[in-house]
Coordinates of C-alpha atoms in Angstrom, one line a residue:
Chain A
M298 CA -23.3 -27.6 13.0
A299 CA -22.1 -28.7 9.6
K300 CA -18.6 -27.5 8.7
K301 CA -18.6 -24.0 6.8
E302 CA -16.0 -23.5 4.4
Y303 CA -14.6 -20.2 2.9
S304 CA -12.0 -18.6 0.8
F305 CA -9.6 -16.8 3.1
Y306 CA -7.8 -13.6 2.6
P307 CA -5.8 -13.1 6.0
G308 CA -4.1 -9.9 5.0
C309 CA -0.6 -8.7 5.9
S310 CA -0.9 -8.0 9.5
S311 CA -2.5 -11.5 10.3
Q312 CA 0.7 -13.3 9.0
S313 CA 2.9 -15.2 11.5
K314 CA 4.8 -12.8 13.7
A315 CA 3.1 -9.7 12.2
S316 CA 1.4 -7.2 14.3
A317 CA -1.8 -9.2 14.5
D318 CA -0.4 -12.6 15.1
N319 CA -2.4 -12.6 18.2
F320 CA -5.6 -12.1 16.3
M321 CA -4.9 -15.1 13.6
R322 CA -3.9 -17.5 16.6
S323 CA -7.1 -16.8 18.4
A324 CA -9.1 -16.7 15.2
N325 CA -7.8 -20.3 14.5
A326 CA -9.0 -21.4 17.9
M327 CA -12.3 -19.7 17.4
C328 CA -12.8 -21.3 13.9
D329 CA -12.1 -24.6 15.3
A330 CA -14.5 -24.1 18.0
L331 CA -17.2 -23.0 15.6
D332 CA -16.3 -25.6 12.9
I333 CA -15.5 -23.0 10.3
Q334 CA -12.8 -23.8 7.7
L335 CA -10.8 -21.3 6.1
N336 CA -8.9 -21.9 2.8
E337 CA -6.2 -19.3 2.3
I338 CA -6.0 -17.9 -1.2
D339 CA -2.6 -18.9 -2.7
D340 CA -0.3 -16.0 -3.1
W341 CA -2.7 -13.2 -2.1
N342 CA -1.2 -9.9 -2.0
C343 CA -1.8 -6.6 0.1
C344 CA -5.0 -4.7 -0.6
G345 CA -3.2 -1.5 -0.5
A346 CA -4.8 -0.6 2.8
S347 CA -6.5 2.8 3.5
I348 CA -3.1 4.5 2.9
G349 CA -2.6 2.9 -0.6
Y350 CA -4.0 6.0 -2.2
A351 CA -1.1 8.1 -1.1
G352 CA 1.4 6.0 -3.2
G353 CA -0.7 4.3 -5.7
S354 CA -3.4 6.0 -7.5
E355 CA -6.8 4.5 -8.4
I356 CA -6.2 1.7 -10.9
P357 CA -2.9 0.4 -9.4
R358 CA -4.5 0.4 -6.0
L359 CA -7.7 -1.4 -7.0
S360 CA -5.8 -3.8 -9.3
L361 CA -4.3 -5.3 -6.1
S362 CA -7.7 -6.3 -4.8
A363 CA -8.9 -7.4 -8.3
R364 CA -5.8 -9.8 -8.3
N365 CA -7.0 -11.3 -5.0
I366 CA -10.5 -11.6 -6.2
A367 CA -9.5 -13.2 -9.6
L368 CA -7.0 -15.7 -7.8
S369 CA -9.9 -16.6 -5.2
K370 CA -12.3 -17.3 -8.2
Q371 CA -9.6 -19.3 -10.1
Q372 CA -8.8 -21.5 -7.2
Q373 CA -12.0 -21.6 -5.2
G374 CA -14.8 -20.8 -7.6
D375 CA -17.6 -18.7 -6.1
K376 CA -16.9 -19.5 -2.6
D377 CA -17.3 -16.4 -0.5
I378 CA -13.9 -14.6 0.4
V379 CA -13.6 -14.0 4.1
A380 CA -11.4 -11.1 5.3
P381 CA -10.7 -10.7 9.0
C382 CA -9.3 -7.2 8.6
A383 CA -11.5 -4.2 8.0
A384 CA -9.0 -2.5 5.5
C385 CA -8.7 -5.6 3.4
W386 CA -12.4 -6.2 3.6
I387 CA -13.4 -2.7 2.3
A388 CA -10.6 -2.4 -0.2
T389 CA -11.8 -5.6 -1.9
R390 CA -15.4 -4.6 -1.8
E391 CA -14.6 -1.3 -3.2
A392 CA -12.6 -2.9 -6.0
E393 CA -15.6 -5.1 -6.7
D394 CA -18.0 -2.1 -6.7
R395 CA -15.9 0.0 -9.0
V396 CA -15.4 -3.1 -11.4
N397 CA -19.1 -3.5 -11.6
E398 CA -20.1 0.3 -11.9
N399 CA -17.1 2.0 -13.7
A400 CA -16.5 0.8 -17.3
H401 CA -13.3 2.9 -17.4
V402 CA -11.8 1.5 -14.2
R403 CA -12.9 -1.9 -15.2
E404 CA -10.9 -1.7 -18.5
G405 CA -7.7 -0.3 -16.8
I406 CA -7.9 -3.1 -14.1
N407 CA -8.2 -5.9 -16.7
A408 CA -5.5 -4.4 -18.8
A409 CA -3.3 -4.7 -15.7
L410 CA -4.5 -8.2 -14.8
G411 CA -4.0 -9.2 -18.4
E412 CA -0.2 -9.0 -17.7
I413 CA -0.6 -11.9 -15.5
G414 CA -3.3 -13.8 -17.3
L415 CA -6.1 -13.0 -14.9
K416 CA -9.3 -11.1 -15.3
V417 CA -12.4 -9.8 -13.5
E418 CA -15.9 -9.6 -14.9
P419 CA -18.7 -7.4 -13.6
N420 CA -21.3 -9.2 -11.3
Q421 CA -19.4 -12.5 -11.6
M422 CA -17.0 -12.1 -8.7
P423 CA -17.2 -13.9 -5.4
K424 CA -18.6 -12.1 -2.6
T425 CA -16.2 -10.6 0.0
R426 CA -17.3 -10.7 3.7
H427 CA -16.0 -9.8 7.0
M428 CA -15.3 -12.4 9.5
V429 CA -17.9 -10.8 11.7
E430 CA -20.5 -11.1 9.0
V431 CA -19.9 -14.7 8.9
L432 CA -20.2 -15.0 12.6
M433 CA -23.4 -13.0 12.7
E434 CA -25.1 -14.1 9.6
D435 CA -23.9 -17.6 8.9
I436 CA -23.6 -18.9 12.4
G437 CA -25.8 -16.5 14.4
I438 CA -25.4 -14.9 17.8
D439 CA -28.0 -17.5 19.4
A440 CA -25.9 -20.5 18.1
I441 CA -22.5 -18.8 19.4
A442 CA -24.1 -18.3 22.9
K443 CA -25.4 -21.7 23.1
G444 CA -22.0 -23.3 22.6
V445 CA -20.3 -21.4 25.4
T446 CA -18.8 -23.7 28.0
N447 CA -16.7 -21.2 30.0
P448 CA -18.8 -17.9 30.3
L449 CA -16.6 -15.0 30.9
E450 CA -18.6 -13.8 33.9
G451 CA -17.6 -10.8 35.8
V452 CA -15.6 -9.2 33.0
K453 CA -16.8 -5.8 31.9
I454 CA -15.8 -4.9 28.3
A455 CA -16.2 -1.8 26.1
G456 CA -17.1 -2.9 22.7
Y457 CA -15.0 -0.6 20.5
V458 CA -16.2 -1.1 16.8
G459 CA -14.1 1.6 15.3
C460 CA -14.7 2.9 11.6
Q461 CA -14.0 0.5 8.9
T462 CA -15.7 -2.6 10.2
N463 CA -18.7 -0.1 10.6
R464 CA -18.6 2.3 7.6
P465 CA -19.0 2.5 4.8
F466 CA -20.4 -1.0 4.4
G467 CA -21.1 -2.1 8.0
I468 CA -22.8 -5.4 9.1
A469 CA -26.3 -5.7 7.5
G470 CA -29.1 -4.4 9.6
E471 CA -26.8 -2.5 12.0
S472 CA -26.8 1.3 12.2
F473 CA -23.7 3.2 11.6
E474 CA -24.0 5.4 14.7
N475 CA -24.7 2.6 17.3
P476 CA -24.1 -0.9 16.0
Q477 CA -25.0 -3.7 18.4
Y478 CA -23.1 -6.9 17.2
L479 CA -20.0 -6.6 19.3
D480 CA -22.1 -5.9 22.5
Q481 CA -24.1 -9.0 21.5
M482 CA -20.8 -11.0 21.2
I483 CA -19.6 -9.9 24.6
E484 CA -22.7 -10.8 26.2
A485 CA -22.9 -14.1 24.4
C486 CA -19.5 -15.0 25.7
G487 CA -20.9 -14.4 29.3
A488 CA -19.2 -11.0 29.9
E489 CA -20.8 -7.7 30.4
A490 CA -20.8 -5.1 27.7
L491 CA -20.3 -1.4 28.6
N492 CA -23.7 0.3 28.2
R493 CA -23.5 3.3 26.0
Y494 CA -19.7 3.2 25.4
E495 CA -19.3 6.7 24.1
K496 CA -16.4 6.2 21.7
K497 CA -17.9 2.9 20.2
V498 CA -17.5 4.1 16.5
S499 CA -15.0 6.8 16.9
C500 CA -11.7 6.9 14.8
C501 CA -8.5 5.6 16.1
S502 CA -6.5 7.6 13.5
G503 CA -5.8 4.7 11.4
A504 CA -2.5 4.9 9.5
L505 CA -2.0 8.5 10.4
M506 CA -1.0 7.1 13.8
F507 CA 2.3 6.4 12.1
S508 CA 2.8 9.6 10.1
E509 CA 1.1 12.1 12.5
P510 CA 1.6 10.3 15.9
Q511 CA 0.6 13.3 18.2
K512 CA -2.7 13.8 16.2
G513 CA -3.4 10.0 16.5
Q514 CA -2.6 9.7 20.0
A515 CA -5.1 12.6 21.0
L516 CA -7.8 10.6 19.4
V517 CA -6.8 7.3 21.0
K518 CA -6.6 9.0 24.4
D519 CA -10.4 9.9 24.3
I520 CA -11.2 6.2 23.2
I521 CA -9.3 4.8 26.3
E522 CA -10.8 7.5 28.6
A523 CA -14.3 6.8 27.7
A524 CA -13.7 2.9 28.5
Y525 CA -12.4 3.9 31.9
D526 CA -15.4 6.4 32.4
G527 CA -17.8 3.3 31.9
G528 CA -15.8 1.1 34.2
A529 CA -14.4 -1.3 31.7
D530 CA -11.9 -3.9 32.7
M531 CA -10.8 -4.0 29.0
I532 CA -11.7 -2.9 25.3
V533 CA -12.5 -5.6 22.6
T534 CA -12.4 -4.7 19.0
P535 CA -13.0 -6.4 15.5
C536 CA -10.1 -4.4 13.9
Q537 CA -6.4 -5.1 13.6
L538 CA -5.4 -1.6 13.3
C539 CA -7.6 -0.2 16.0
Q540 CA -6.2 -3.0 18.3
M541 CA -2.6 -1.9 17.5
N542 CA -3.4 1.8 17.7
V543 CA -5.4 1.7 21.0
E544 CA -3.2 -0.9 22.9
S545 CA 0.4 -0.3 22.0
Y546 CA 0.8 3.5 22.3
Q547 CA -0.6 3.9 25.7
R548 CA 3.0 4.4 27.2
D549 CA 3.3 7.3 24.8
I550 CA -0.1 8.6 25.5
N551 CA 0.6 8.5 29.3
K552 CA 3.8 10.5 28.9
T553 CA 2.1 13.0 26.6
F554 CA -1.2 13.5 28.6
K555 CA 0.1 12.6 32.0
T556 CA -2.5 9.7 32.2
K557 CA -2.1 6.4 34.0
F558 CA -3.6 4.1 31.3
E559 CA -3.2 0.5 31.3
M560 CA -6.2 -0.8 29.4
P561 CA -6.1 -4.2 27.8
V562 CA -7.3 -4.2 24.1
V563 CA -8.3 -7.7 22.9
Y564 CA -10.2 -9.2 19.9
Y565 CA -13.6 -10.8 19.8
S566 CA -11.9 -13.9 18.5
Q567 CA -9.9 -14.1 21.8
L568 CA -13.4 -13.8 23.7
I569 CA -15.0 -16.4 21.9
A570 CA -12.1 -19.0 21.9
L571 CA -11.9 -18.5 25.7
A572 CA -15.8 -18.9 26.2
Y573 CA -15.5 -22.0 24.2
G574 CA -13.0 -23.6 26.6
K575 CA -9.9 -22.7 24.7
S576 CA -6.7 -22.2 26.7
A577 CA -4.9 -18.8 27.2
S578 CA -2.3 -19.6 24.9
E579 CA -4.7 -21.0 22.2
A580 CA -6.6 -17.5 22.5
A581 CA -3.2 -15.9 22.3
L582 CA -3.4 -13.9 25.5
D583 CA 0.4 -14.0 25.6
G584 CA 0.2 -11.8 22.4
Q585 CA -1.1 -8.9 24.5
I586 CA 1.3 -6.1 25.3
I587 CA -1.0 -5.0 28.0
R588 CA -2.0 -8.3 29.6
A589 CA -5.8 -9.0 30.0
K590 CA -5.4 -10.3 33.4
K591 CA -9.0 -10.9 34.1
L592 CA -9.3 -13.0 30.9
E593 CA -6.2 -15.0 32.0
E594 CA -7.9 -16.0 35.3
K595 CA -10.9 -17.2 33.4
A596 CA -9.0 -19.2 30.9
K597 CA -9.6 -23.0 31.2
Chain B
M65 CA -2.4 19.8 -32.5
S66 CA -5.4 21.0 -34.4
E67 CA -6.9 24.3 -34.0
M68 CA -10.0 22.6 -32.6
N69 CA -7.9 20.9 -30.0
Q70 CA -6.4 24.1 -29.2
A71 CA -9.6 25.7 -28.7
M72 CA -10.9 23.0 -26.4
I73 CA -7.8 23.6 -24.2
E74 CA -8.5 27.3 -24.2
K75 CA -12.0 26.6 -23.2
Y76 CA -11.0 24.4 -20.2
R77 CA -8.0 26.4 -19.1
S78 CA -9.8 28.0 -16.4
N79 CA -12.1 25.3 -15.4
F80 CA -10.8 23.2 -12.4
L81 CA -14.2 21.5 -11.8
Q82 CA -14.1 19.9 -15.2
E83 CA -10.6 18.9 -14.5
V84 CA -11.5 17.3 -11.4
E85 CA -14.5 15.6 -13.0
A86 CA -12.2 14.1 -15.7
N87 CA -9.2 13.2 -13.6
V88 CA -9.9 12.8 -9.9
E89 CA -11.2 9.5 -8.5
E90 CA -15.0 10.0 -8.1
G91 CA -14.6 13.6 -9.0
H92 CA -17.7 13.7 -10.9
W93 CA -19.6 13.9 -7.4
V94 CA -18.1 17.2 -6.5
K95 CA -20.8 19.2 -8.0
M96 CA -23.5 17.5 -5.9
C97 CA -22.1 19.2 -2.7
M98 CA -24.8 21.4 -1.1
Q99 CA -22.4 23.0 1.3
C100 CA -24.1 21.6 4.5
G101 CA -21.0 20.9 6.4
V102 CA -22.0 17.7 7.9
C103 CA -18.6 16.2 6.8
S104 CA -16.7 18.8 8.6
G105 CA -18.7 18.2 11.7
S106 CA -18.1 14.4 11.3
C107 CA -14.3 14.4 10.7
P108 CA -12.1 13.4 13.6
M109 CA -9.3 15.6 12.2
E110 CA -11.5 18.7 12.6
N111 CA -8.8 20.6 14.5
N112 CA -6.1 19.8 11.9
W113 CA -7.2 20.8 8.4
D114 CA -6.9 24.1 6.8
H115 CA -10.1 23.5 4.5
P116 CA -12.9 21.1 5.5
P117 CA -14.2 19.0 2.7
Q118 CA -17.1 21.1 1.6
E119 CA -14.7 24.1 1.5
L120 CA -12.4 22.2 -0.7
F121 CA -15.4 21.4 -3.0
M122 CA -16.4 25.0 -3.1
M123 CA -12.7 26.1 -3.9
I124 CA -12.8 23.7 -6.8
R125 CA -15.9 25.4 -8.1
A126 CA -14.1 28.7 -7.6
N127 CA -11.2 27.6 -9.7
K128 CA -8.7 27.7 -6.9
R129 CA -6.6 25.0 -8.5
D130 CA -3.1 25.3 -7.0
E131 CA -4.7 26.1 -3.5
V132 CA -6.7 23.0 -3.6
L133 CA -4.1 20.4 -5.1
S134 CA -1.3 21.8 -2.7
S135 CA -3.5 21.7 0.5
S136 CA -2.4 19.4 3.3
S137 CA -6.1 19.1 4.2
M138 CA -6.7 16.0 2.1
W139 CA -3.7 14.5 3.6
M140 CA -5.3 14.6 7.0
C141 CA -8.0 11.8 6.1
T142 CA -7.8 8.9 8.3
S143 CA -10.2 7.0 6.1
C144 CA -12.8 6.6 8.9
Y145 CA -15.6 7.0 6.4
N146 CA -17.7 9.0 8.7
C147 CA -18.3 11.8 6.1
I148 CA -19.4 9.0 3.5
A149 CA -21.9 7.5 6.0
R150 CA -23.5 11.0 7.0
C151 CA -23.5 13.0 3.6
P152 CA -27.1 13.7 2.8
R153 CA -26.2 14.0 -0.8
G154 CA -24.4 10.6 -1.0
L155 CA -21.1 12.0 -1.8
P156 CA -18.1 9.5 -1.5
I157 CA -16.2 12.2 0.3
T158 CA -13.3 9.9 1.6
H159 CA -12.7 8.6 -2.0
I160 CA -12.7 12.2 -3.4
M161 CA -10.3 13.3 -0.5
H162 CA -7.9 10.4 -1.6
G163 CA -8.5 11.3 -5.1
L164 CA -7.6 15.0 -4.6
A165 CA -4.5 14.0 -2.6
S166 CA -3.4 11.5 -5.4
Y167 CA -4.0 13.9 -8.1
G168 CA -2.3 16.9 -6.4
K169 CA 0.8 14.4 -6.1
R170 CA 0.5 13.5 -9.9
M171 CA 0.7 17.1 -10.7
G172 CA 3.7 17.8 -8.5
L173 CA 1.8 20.0 -6.3
A174 CA 1.4 17.8 -3.0
P175 CA 2.9 19.7 0.0
K176 CA 6.6 18.8 0.5
E177 CA 7.7 17.5 3.8
Q178 CA 4.3 16.3 4.5
P179 CA 4.7 13.2 6.8
T180 CA 1.8 11.4 5.2
V181 CA 2.9 12.0 1.7
K182 CA 6.3 10.4 2.6
F183 CA 4.8 7.6 4.7
G184 CA 2.5 6.8 1.7
D185 CA 5.4 6.2 -0.5
I186 CA 7.1 4.0 1.9
F187 CA 4.1 1.9 2.2
W188 CA 3.5 1.7 -1.4
K189 CA 7.2 0.8 -2.2
S190 CA 6.8 -2.4 0.1
I191 CA 3.8 -3.3 -1.8
V192 CA 5.4 -3.0 -5.1
E193 CA 8.5 -4.7 -4.0
N194 CA 7.1 -7.6 -2.0
G195 CA 3.4 -7.9 -2.9
R196 CA 2.9 -7.6 0.8
V197 CA 3.6 -5.1 3.5
N198 CA 6.9 -5.6 5.5
E199 CA 5.9 -4.0 8.8
L200 CA 9.4 -3.7 10.1
K201 CA 10.8 -2.3 7.1
I202 CA 8.2 0.3 7.0
G203 CA 8.4 1.1 10.7
V204 CA 12.2 1.6 10.1
G205 CA 11.5 3.6 7.0
L206 CA 9.1 5.7 8.9
Y207 CA 11.7 6.4 11.8
F208 CA 14.2 7.5 9.3
M209 CA 12.1 9.5 6.9
N210 CA 13.3 12.8 8.3
G211 CA 17.0 12.1 8.2
F212 CA 19.5 10.0 9.9
V213 CA 20.0 11.8 13.2
Q214 CA 16.1 12.1 13.8
G215 CA 15.9 8.5 12.9
I216 CA 18.2 7.4 15.6
K217 CA 16.1 9.5 18.0
N218 CA 12.9 8.1 16.8
A219 CA 14.3 4.4 17.0
L220 CA 15.5 5.0 20.5
A221 CA 12.2 6.4 21.5
G222 CA 10.4 3.5 19.9
K223 CA 12.8 0.9 21.3
E224 CA 10.5 -0.2 24.1
L225 CA 7.4 -0.6 21.8
G226 CA 9.7 -2.7 19.4
L227 CA 10.8 -5.0 22.4
A228 CA 7.3 -5.4 23.5
M229 CA 6.1 -6.3 19.9
M230 CA 8.9 -8.9 19.8
K231 CA 8.2 -10.4 23.1
T232 CA 4.6 -10.8 22.2
K233 CA 5.7 -12.4 18.8
R234 CA 4.1 -9.6 16.9
M235 CA 7.2 -8.6 15.3
N236 CA 10.1 -10.6 13.8
P237 CA 13.7 -8.9 13.5
M238 CA 14.4 -11.3 10.6
E239 CA 11.7 -9.6 8.7
Y240 CA 14.3 -6.9 7.9
F241 CA 16.2 -9.3 5.9
G242 CA 13.4 -10.7 3.8
G243 CA 10.2 -11.8 5.6
H244 CA 6.7 -12.4 4.1
K245 CA 6.3 -11.7 0.3
C246 CA 4.3 -12.9 -2.5
K247 CA 5.7 -15.6 -4.8
D248 CA 4.7 -13.8 -8.0
R249 CA 6.5 -10.6 -7.3
S250 CA 7.5 -10.0 -10.9
G251 CA 4.0 -10.5 -12.0
I252 CA 2.6 -8.1 -9.3
A253 CA 5.3 -5.5 -10.5
K254 CA 4.2 -6.0 -14.2
M255 CA 0.5 -5.8 -13.2
L256 CA 1.1 -2.4 -11.2
A257 CA 3.2 -0.9 -14.1
K258 CA 0.5 -1.7 -16.5
A259 CA -2.1 -0.1 -14.2
A260 CA 0.0 3.0 -13.8
E261 CA 0.6 3.1 -17.6
F262 CA -3.2 2.9 -18.4
E263 CA -4.0 5.5 -15.9
A264 CA -1.2 8.0 -17.1
E265 CA -2.5 7.4 -20.7
H266 CA -5.9 8.7 -19.7
V267 CA -5.1 11.7 -17.7
A268 CA -7.0 14.5 -19.6
K269 CA -4.9 17.4 -20.3
F270 CA -6.0 20.8 -18.9
G271 CA -4.6 24.1 -18.4
K272 CA -1.0 24.9 -18.5

């Protein structure tokens, strides 16, 4: 495979020692295995995330993403921007759509960008894609399966796609109600995907986990319970916020609901890194609050 | 102000739908709602709102301005986009919910002491100051948003999670004294101020 190069927008949670540090470490190992080169956008800023609306209204919020798009274009031309975080990805795509379709918003954004010598033009912005799109469309599931040297046999995994990697844009050709790509990735890595995981596209409560923890925990409880019901050893997700919400509050959930959950929640990048022969540390398995012991046993 | 302008204001005084169309993000879609309720049935927060989306849309048409803009219902949105994916009329409901919440806040009508309203401000402040999110400061701000005593209680309750995050290298205590930030922070602040100014200048005046 020839090396594939992209402009890279990691997002806040993927920074060193931030909440998705384990994602980024494993994604680096995965990209090394798959011969993908990510060129970080210099001085990228936060996308506003899905809660940005609450403090920043439409034009300030969208200006944030427009700045990233303009910087990427300035630094890396028309190269596709790759975002591994669902919130970053959809915020950037929404900004692009709004700039293309809404002259008033475009005028406001460009007035704001003008303060720092940048601008965006309709239909001339680089495309922003999710990391998963790159894997499925540019590498392809068959090619991913072909390179596996350490199949993760005997591990049963619930593929939890969640919301924002799936809606409103989703991965081309997939349905909103039952997307298949995550299960295909699990199987490509030699593990077993849970059949009919009932909570595959349910909401983890997003940012409301922080402001409304009781309501959030009630949603996550069902997501974990459904994985146990299907006999899963662990959950895998493509989303940084889903990972955090579903993994790290299990202690609180156990207290509130008198459950005994201890369900590991890992990233697809960790599965692929391990299946390609990377070590437990390269796959950042030490970044799990609830250790994924079955994967640790499989690691080379 | 000219007489004609006055007449226009009078005309729109009682028309909340027009106000929403002019001033709320994606508000021009509201009139397209056909009241089927698929959004309500698709919302993960269905047990937690006073008014489901289609009811808010009908209330807008029925001119219930203060009831809509002061409702906590929009602040329950988790941004899961299920309503957008399923709406048979193609309304961008998630965006309209965000827009109504934001506009209610602009009009000074957002519910006081609503946790997501407060959290949203803490989050946005981090972006304006650093260009990036400081997860630790946001977490601490969240613990203390309901006062000092409650903050200490929250921090103690969250201690084990904090320690686990540090142990797994997913939180850095030094982040509190600096941490990740953009280089061009002054540029970002200027950009955001200009964006806010542009938007404020373009809010159409309605009613009182």
